[in-house]
Each structure stands twice: as C-alpha cells, then as structure tokens.
Short mmCIF file of C-alpha atoms and ligand atoms in Angstrom, two decimals:
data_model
loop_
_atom_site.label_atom_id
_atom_site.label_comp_id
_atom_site.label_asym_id
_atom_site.label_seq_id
_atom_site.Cartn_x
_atom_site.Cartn_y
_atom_site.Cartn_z
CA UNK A 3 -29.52 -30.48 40.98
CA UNK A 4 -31.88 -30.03 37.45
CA UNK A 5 -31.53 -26.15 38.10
CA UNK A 6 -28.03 -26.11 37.95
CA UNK A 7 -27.75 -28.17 34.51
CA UNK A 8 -30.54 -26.54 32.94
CA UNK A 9 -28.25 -22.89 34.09
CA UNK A 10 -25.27 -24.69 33.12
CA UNK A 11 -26.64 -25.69 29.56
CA UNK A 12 -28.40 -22.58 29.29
CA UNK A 13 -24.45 -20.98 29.24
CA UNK A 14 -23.25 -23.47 26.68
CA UNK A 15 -25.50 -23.14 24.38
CA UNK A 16 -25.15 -19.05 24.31
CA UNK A 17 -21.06 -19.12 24.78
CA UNK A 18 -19.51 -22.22 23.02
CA UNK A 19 -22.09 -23.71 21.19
CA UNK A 20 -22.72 -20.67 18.70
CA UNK A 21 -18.82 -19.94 18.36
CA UNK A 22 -18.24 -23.60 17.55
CA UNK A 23 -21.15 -23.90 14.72
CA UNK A 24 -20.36 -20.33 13.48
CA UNK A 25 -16.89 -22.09 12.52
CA UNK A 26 -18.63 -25.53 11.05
CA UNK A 27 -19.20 -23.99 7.51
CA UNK A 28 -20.39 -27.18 6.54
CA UNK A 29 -23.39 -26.09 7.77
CA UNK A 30 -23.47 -23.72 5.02
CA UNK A 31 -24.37 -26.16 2.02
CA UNK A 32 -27.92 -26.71 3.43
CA UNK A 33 -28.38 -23.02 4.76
CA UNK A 34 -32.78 -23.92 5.06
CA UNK A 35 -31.53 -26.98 7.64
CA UNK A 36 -28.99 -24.71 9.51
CA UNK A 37 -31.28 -21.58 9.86
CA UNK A 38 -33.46 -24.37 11.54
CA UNK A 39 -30.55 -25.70 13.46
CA UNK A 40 -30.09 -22.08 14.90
CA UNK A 41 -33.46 -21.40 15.55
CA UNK A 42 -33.48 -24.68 17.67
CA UNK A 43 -29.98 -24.10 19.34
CA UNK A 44 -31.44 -20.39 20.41
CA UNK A 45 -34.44 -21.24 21.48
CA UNK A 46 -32.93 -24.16 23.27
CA UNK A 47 -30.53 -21.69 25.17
CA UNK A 48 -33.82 -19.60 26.33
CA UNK A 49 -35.84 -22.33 27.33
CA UNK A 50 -32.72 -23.67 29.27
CA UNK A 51 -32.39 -20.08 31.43
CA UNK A 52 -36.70 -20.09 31.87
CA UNK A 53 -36.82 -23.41 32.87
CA UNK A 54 -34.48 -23.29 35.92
CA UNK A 55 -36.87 -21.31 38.05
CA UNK A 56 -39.66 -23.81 37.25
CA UNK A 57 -37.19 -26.74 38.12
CA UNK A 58 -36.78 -25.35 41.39
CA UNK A 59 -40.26 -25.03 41.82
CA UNK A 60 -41.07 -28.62 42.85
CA UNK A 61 -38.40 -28.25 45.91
CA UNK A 62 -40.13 -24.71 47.11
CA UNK A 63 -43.26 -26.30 46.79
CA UNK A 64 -42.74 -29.64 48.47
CA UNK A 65 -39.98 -30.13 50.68
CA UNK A 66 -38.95 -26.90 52.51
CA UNK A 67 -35.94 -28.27 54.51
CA UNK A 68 -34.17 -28.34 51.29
CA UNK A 69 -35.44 -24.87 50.35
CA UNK A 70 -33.06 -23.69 53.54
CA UNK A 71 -30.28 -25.99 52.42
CA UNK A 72 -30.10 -24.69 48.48
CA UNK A 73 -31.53 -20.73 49.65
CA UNK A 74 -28.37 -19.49 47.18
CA UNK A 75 -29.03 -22.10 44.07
CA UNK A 76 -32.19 -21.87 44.23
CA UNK A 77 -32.06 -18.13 44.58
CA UNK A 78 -30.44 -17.92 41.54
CA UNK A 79 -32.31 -20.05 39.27
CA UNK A 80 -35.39 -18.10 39.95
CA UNK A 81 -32.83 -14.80 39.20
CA UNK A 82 -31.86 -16.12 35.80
CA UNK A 83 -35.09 -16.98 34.85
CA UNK A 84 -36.18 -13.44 35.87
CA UNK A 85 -34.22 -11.54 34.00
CA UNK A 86 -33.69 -13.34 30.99
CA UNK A 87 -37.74 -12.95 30.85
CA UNK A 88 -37.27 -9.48 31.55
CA UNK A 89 -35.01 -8.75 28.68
CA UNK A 90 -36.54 -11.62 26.24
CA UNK A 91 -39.91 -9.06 26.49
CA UNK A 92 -37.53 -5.71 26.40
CA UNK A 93 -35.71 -6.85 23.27
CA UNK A 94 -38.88 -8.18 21.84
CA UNK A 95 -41.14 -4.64 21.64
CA UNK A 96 -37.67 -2.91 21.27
CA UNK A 97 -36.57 -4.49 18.30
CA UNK A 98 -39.83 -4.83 16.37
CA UNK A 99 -41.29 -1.62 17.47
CA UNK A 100 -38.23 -0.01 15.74
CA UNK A 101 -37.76 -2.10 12.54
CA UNK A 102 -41.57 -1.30 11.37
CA UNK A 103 -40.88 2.50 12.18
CA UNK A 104 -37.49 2.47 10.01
CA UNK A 105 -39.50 0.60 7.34
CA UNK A 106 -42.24 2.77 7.17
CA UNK A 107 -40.72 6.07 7.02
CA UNK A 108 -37.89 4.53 4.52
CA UNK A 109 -40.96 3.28 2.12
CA UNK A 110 -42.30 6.57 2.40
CA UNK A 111 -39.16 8.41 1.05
CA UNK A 112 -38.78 5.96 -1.55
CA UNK A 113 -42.29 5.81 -2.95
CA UNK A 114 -41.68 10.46 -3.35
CA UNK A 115 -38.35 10.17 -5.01
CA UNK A 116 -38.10 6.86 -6.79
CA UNK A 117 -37.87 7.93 -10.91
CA UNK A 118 -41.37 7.20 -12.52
CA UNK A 119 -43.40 3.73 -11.79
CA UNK A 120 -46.49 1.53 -12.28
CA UNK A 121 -48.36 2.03 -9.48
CA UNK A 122 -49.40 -1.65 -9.13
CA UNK A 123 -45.75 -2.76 -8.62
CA UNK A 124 -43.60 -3.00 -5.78
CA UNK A 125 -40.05 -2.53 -7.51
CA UNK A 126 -39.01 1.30 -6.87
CA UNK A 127 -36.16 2.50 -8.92
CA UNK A 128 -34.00 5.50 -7.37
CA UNK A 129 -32.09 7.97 -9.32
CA UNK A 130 -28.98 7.15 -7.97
CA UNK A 131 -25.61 5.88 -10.01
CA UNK A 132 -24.20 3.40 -7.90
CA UNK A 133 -25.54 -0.09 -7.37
CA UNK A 134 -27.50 -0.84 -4.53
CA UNK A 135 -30.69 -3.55 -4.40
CA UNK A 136 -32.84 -3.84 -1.14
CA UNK A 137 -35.94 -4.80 0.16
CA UNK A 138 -38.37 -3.39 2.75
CA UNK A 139 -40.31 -5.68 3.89
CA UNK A 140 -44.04 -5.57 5.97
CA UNK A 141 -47.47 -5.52 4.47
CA UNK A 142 -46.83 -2.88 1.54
CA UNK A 143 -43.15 -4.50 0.56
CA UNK A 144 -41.14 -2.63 -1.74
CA UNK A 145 -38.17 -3.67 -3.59
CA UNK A 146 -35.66 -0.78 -4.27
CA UNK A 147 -32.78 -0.78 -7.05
CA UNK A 148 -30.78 1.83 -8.22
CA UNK A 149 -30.12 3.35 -11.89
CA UNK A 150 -26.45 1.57 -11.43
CA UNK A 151 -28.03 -1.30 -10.91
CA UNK A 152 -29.94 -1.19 -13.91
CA UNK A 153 -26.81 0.38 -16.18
CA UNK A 154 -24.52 -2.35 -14.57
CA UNK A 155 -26.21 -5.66 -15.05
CA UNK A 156 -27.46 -7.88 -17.58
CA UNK A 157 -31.41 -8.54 -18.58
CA UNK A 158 -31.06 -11.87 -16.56
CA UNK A 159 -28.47 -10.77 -13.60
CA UNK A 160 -30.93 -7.94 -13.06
CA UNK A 161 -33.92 -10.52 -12.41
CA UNK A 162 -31.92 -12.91 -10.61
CA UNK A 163 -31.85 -9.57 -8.21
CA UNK A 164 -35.25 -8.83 -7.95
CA UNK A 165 -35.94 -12.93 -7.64
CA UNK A 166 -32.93 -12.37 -4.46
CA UNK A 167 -35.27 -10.06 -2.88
CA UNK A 168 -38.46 -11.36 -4.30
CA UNK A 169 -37.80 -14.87 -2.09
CA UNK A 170 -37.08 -12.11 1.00
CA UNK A 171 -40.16 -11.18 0.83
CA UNK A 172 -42.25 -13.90 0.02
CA UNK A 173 -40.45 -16.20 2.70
CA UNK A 174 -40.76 -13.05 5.74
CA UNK A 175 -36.95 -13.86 6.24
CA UNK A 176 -37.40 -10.29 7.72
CA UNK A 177 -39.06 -12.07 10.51
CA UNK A 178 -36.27 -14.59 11.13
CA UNK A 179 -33.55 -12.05 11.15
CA UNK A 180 -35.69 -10.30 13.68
CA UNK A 181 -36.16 -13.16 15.92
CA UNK A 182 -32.15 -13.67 16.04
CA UNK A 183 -31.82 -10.12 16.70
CA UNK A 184 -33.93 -10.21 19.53
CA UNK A 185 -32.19 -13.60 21.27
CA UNK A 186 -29.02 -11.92 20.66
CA UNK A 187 -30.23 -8.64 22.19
CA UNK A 188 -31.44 -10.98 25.19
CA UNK A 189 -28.06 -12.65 25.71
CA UNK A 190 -26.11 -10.64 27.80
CA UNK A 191 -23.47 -8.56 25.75
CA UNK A 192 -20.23 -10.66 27.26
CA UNK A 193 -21.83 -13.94 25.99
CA UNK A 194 -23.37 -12.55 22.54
CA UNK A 195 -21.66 -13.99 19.62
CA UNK A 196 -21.55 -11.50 16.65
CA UNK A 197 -20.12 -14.70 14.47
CA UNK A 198 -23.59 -16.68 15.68
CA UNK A 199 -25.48 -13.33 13.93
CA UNK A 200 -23.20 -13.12 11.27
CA UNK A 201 -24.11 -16.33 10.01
CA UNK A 202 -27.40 -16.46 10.42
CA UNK A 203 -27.75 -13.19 8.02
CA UNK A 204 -25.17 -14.92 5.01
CA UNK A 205 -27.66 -18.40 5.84
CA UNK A 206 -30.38 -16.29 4.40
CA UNK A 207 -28.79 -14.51 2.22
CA UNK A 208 -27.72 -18.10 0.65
CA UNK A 209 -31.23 -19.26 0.48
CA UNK A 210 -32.68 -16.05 -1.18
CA UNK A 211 -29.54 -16.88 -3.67
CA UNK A 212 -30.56 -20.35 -4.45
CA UNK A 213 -34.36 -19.38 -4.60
CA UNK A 214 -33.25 -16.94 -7.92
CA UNK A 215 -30.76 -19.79 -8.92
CA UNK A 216 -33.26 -22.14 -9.09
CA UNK A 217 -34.98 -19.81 -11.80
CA UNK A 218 -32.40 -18.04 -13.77
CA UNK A 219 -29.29 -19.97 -13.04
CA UNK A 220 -25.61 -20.01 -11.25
CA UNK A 221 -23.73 -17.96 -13.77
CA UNK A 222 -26.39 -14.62 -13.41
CA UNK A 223 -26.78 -15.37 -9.95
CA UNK A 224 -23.31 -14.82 -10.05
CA UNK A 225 -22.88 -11.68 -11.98
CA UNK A 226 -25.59 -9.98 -9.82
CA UNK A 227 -23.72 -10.95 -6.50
CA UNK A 228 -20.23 -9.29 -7.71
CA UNK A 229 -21.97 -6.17 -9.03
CA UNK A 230 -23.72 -5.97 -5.71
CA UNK A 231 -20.86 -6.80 -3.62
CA UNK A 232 -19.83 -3.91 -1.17
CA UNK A 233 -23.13 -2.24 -2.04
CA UNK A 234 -24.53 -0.27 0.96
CA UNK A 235 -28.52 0.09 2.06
CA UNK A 236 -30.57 1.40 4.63
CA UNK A 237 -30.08 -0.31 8.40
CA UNK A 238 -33.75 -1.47 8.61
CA UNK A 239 -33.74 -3.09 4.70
CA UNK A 240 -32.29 -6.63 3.54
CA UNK A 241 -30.04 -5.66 0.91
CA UNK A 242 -28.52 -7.98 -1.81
CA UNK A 243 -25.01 -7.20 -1.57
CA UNK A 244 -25.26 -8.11 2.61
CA UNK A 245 -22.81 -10.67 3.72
CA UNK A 246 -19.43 -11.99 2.50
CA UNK A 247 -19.53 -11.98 -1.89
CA UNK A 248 -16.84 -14.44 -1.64
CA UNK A 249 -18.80 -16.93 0.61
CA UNK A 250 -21.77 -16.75 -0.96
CA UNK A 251 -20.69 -17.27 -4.26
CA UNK A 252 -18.69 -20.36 -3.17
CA UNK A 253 -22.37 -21.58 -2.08
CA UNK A 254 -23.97 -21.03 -5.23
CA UNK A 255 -22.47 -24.44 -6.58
CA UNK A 256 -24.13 -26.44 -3.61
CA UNK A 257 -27.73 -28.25 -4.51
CA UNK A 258 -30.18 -29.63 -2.22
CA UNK A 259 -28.35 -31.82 0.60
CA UNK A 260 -31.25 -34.26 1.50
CA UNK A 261 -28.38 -36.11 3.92
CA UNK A 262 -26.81 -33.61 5.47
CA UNK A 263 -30.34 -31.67 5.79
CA UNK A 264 -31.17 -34.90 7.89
CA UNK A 265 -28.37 -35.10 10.23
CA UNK A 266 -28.98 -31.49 10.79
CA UNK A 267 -33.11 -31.76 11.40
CA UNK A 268 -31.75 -34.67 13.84
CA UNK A 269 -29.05 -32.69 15.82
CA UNK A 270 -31.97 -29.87 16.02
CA UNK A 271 -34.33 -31.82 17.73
CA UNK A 272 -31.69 -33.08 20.01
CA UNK A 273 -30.60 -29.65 21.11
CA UNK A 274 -34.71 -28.79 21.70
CA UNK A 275 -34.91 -32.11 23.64
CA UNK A 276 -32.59 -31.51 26.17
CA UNK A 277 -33.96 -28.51 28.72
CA UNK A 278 -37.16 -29.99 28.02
CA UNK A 279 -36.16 -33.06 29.31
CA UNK A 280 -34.52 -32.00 32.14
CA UNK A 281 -37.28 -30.34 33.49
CA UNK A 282 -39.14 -32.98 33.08
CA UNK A 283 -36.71 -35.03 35.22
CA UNK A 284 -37.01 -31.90 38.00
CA UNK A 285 -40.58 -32.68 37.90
CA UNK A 286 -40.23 -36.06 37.95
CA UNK A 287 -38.17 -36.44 41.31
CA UNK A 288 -40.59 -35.27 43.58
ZN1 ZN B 13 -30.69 -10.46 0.38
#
C-alpha cells in the first residue's frame, strides 16, 4: 500500500538519510548545492509523513470494504500525518516567535552600550577585550564586533569579517537556519539528527566564508577565522567563529564546483520527486 511507503520513506529520510549525508563531506565543497540538497531531503521527509493521510484518502473515499480490511494502516497514516502537522505548525510560531524576540531585545542592548557610532551604519562595536563578531539579523540588522576584534586583526582580516556577516545578512541565511530548526524541532527527538543540524550551520557558515573570499581573499579569510575561532555570541545571533575552524578553513581552498553542484541539483530533485510521486500513484489506482 502507497501509505505505507510514503510512512516508510518518510522514516528514512529523517533517520538514515541525514546521518549518512552528514558523513559525505564531499558535500562540503559546493556548500550553496548541499544547503539545497538539505532543504530538498527535509522537505521531502515532511511531505512524505503529510502525504500518507491523503494517500489513504482515495480508499476511505471509494471502496469501503477495504477501509474495514486496512482500519489499523490506514488509521495510522491519517495519525502521522496529524501530528507531524501538529508539530510542523507548533515548531513553526515557536521557533520564529522566539528568535525575533531574542533579536530585538539583543539589538536593543547593543545599540545603549556599543562605544561611539555613525548613526547611519549597522556595525556596533562593544567595549569588550576578547574577540567576538556576530550578526543580528531582521529588518534593522546589526553587525556586532568587539574591541579584540579590532586590536587582534589586520585592516583586511577585519573586513573579510564584516563581509562574513555582511553575506549573512544580505542572503537572510537567518531564515534558512530557522527553517532547519523548525524541521528538526518537528522530527520527533529519537529520530532528530544533531549531525544533520550541525552541518547545515558549518554549510552556511562556508558560504558566508567564500562570499568575503571572493572579495578580500583566502589568506585574510583565513586569519579572521583563527582569531575568531572558539569565540562565543549570543544564542539568537550568527556569529563568525560558529562551527568547526578546522573544517572551514580546509573549505576555503575549494572554488565553484559547477559538476558536482549538478549531480547534487540532480539527486535534489530526485529526493523531492519521490513522495510526490507516490501519491500520485495512490491517486492513480482508484
Ligand atoms: Zn557566520
């Protein structure tokens, strides 16, 4: 029965699936590709669990002798799409609701103690001797460094960190991170994969990387990410020194991948193909 595969590959593609790419750093060299790899494989798993109530649908609707037959499958295809619904919406206000308060209060603090600035800019600078570098993100962004960071770095490392956060910003990766925040939430905690997350955060930490690579170079990209690295910042910011130093510097030396990038965009549509599909061939039966 459809149900049953689209249940079935709705539990791959949250337990193995994200374990097994989370391992495939090859992934890594083309992080824009794999973010959109991700984004498919996640929204594949969802539509996979909301889709097995509808695939049931055409049985309940048009042949009730089998409704009596499958009362426990079909039971529980309309229970899975229920509640993964249900906590899809949950996570969804939850997650948001409490990011944009964080934000806000944070840029409030920051805009009363950060040292002297021009009031047309975004950068903040606080008072504060060790190195730190983060953005807030949302309709009045703000990018935040330290003193240390200032003392520590070089002219250029210094605006390959503000061109780190700069791409942040101007991309909304803020908005990404949220949206794999919320699938994970949605998951159910025994299938979650914090590896899956984990990667998806260094993914866009690589591309804000390459974006101030691709205007001040490896070698100060460099010198800002080992300044940075172990740096801490608020929970609702997307700091500069997030994610493993070691891996992202290794990923600095990586250009564009237009083959790779292409087996990926492939292998993405694939994954978004197949609960589609298969309800389609639920539909299709009757
Ligand atoms: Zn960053």
């Amino acid at each position: 029965m459809v149900a049953l595969a689209l249940i079935l590959l709705a539990l791959a593609l949250a337990w193995p699936a994200p374990r097994l790419m989370a391992r495939a750093h090859v992934f890594r060299r083309a992080p824009r590709a794999a973010l959109f790899v991700w984004q498919c494989l996640t929204v594949s798993a969802i539509l996979a669990a909301l889709a097995a109530a509808p695939a049931v649908a055409p049985i309940v609707l048009f042949d009730g002798q089998t409704v009596q037959q499958h009362f426990m499958l079909l039971s529980l295809a309309v229970a899975v799409s229920g509640i993964m619904l249900g906590r899809l919406l949950i996570a969804g206000h939850q997650i948001g609701r409490r990011m944009r308060v964080l934000r806000h209060r944070h840029r409030e603090v920051v805009d009363i103690i950060a040292l002297d600035h021009d009031a047309h800019s975004r950068v903040r600078v606080l008072a504060h001797p060790d190195p730190t570098a983060y953005c807030l993100p949302g309709r009045q962004s703000r990018v935040v460094v330290s003193q240390g960071v200032i003392d520590a770095m070089s002219p250029l490392a210094l605006q390959a960190v503000l061109l780190h956060e700069d791409a942040h910003l101007k991309a909304r990766h803020d908005l990404l991170v949220e949206f794999f925040s919320v699938i994970h939430e949605t998951v159910p905690a025994p299938l979650r994969s914090a590896a899956a997350m984990h990667e998806v955060r260094l993914l866009v930490e690589a591309l804000a990387d390459r974006a101030a690579v691709r205007r001040v170079g490896t070698d100060a990209t460099r010198q800002a990410l080992v300044a940075l690295a172990g740096s801490r910042a608020p929970e609702a910011a997307m700091a500069a020194g997030v994610g493993s130093t070691a891996a992202r510097i290794e990923l600095l030396r990586f250009g564009s991948q237009p083959a790779l990038s292409a087996l990926m965009y492939a292998y993405a549509a694939g994954l978004l193909a197949l609960p589609v599909a298969l309800l389609a061939l639920a539909w299709k039966a009757i």
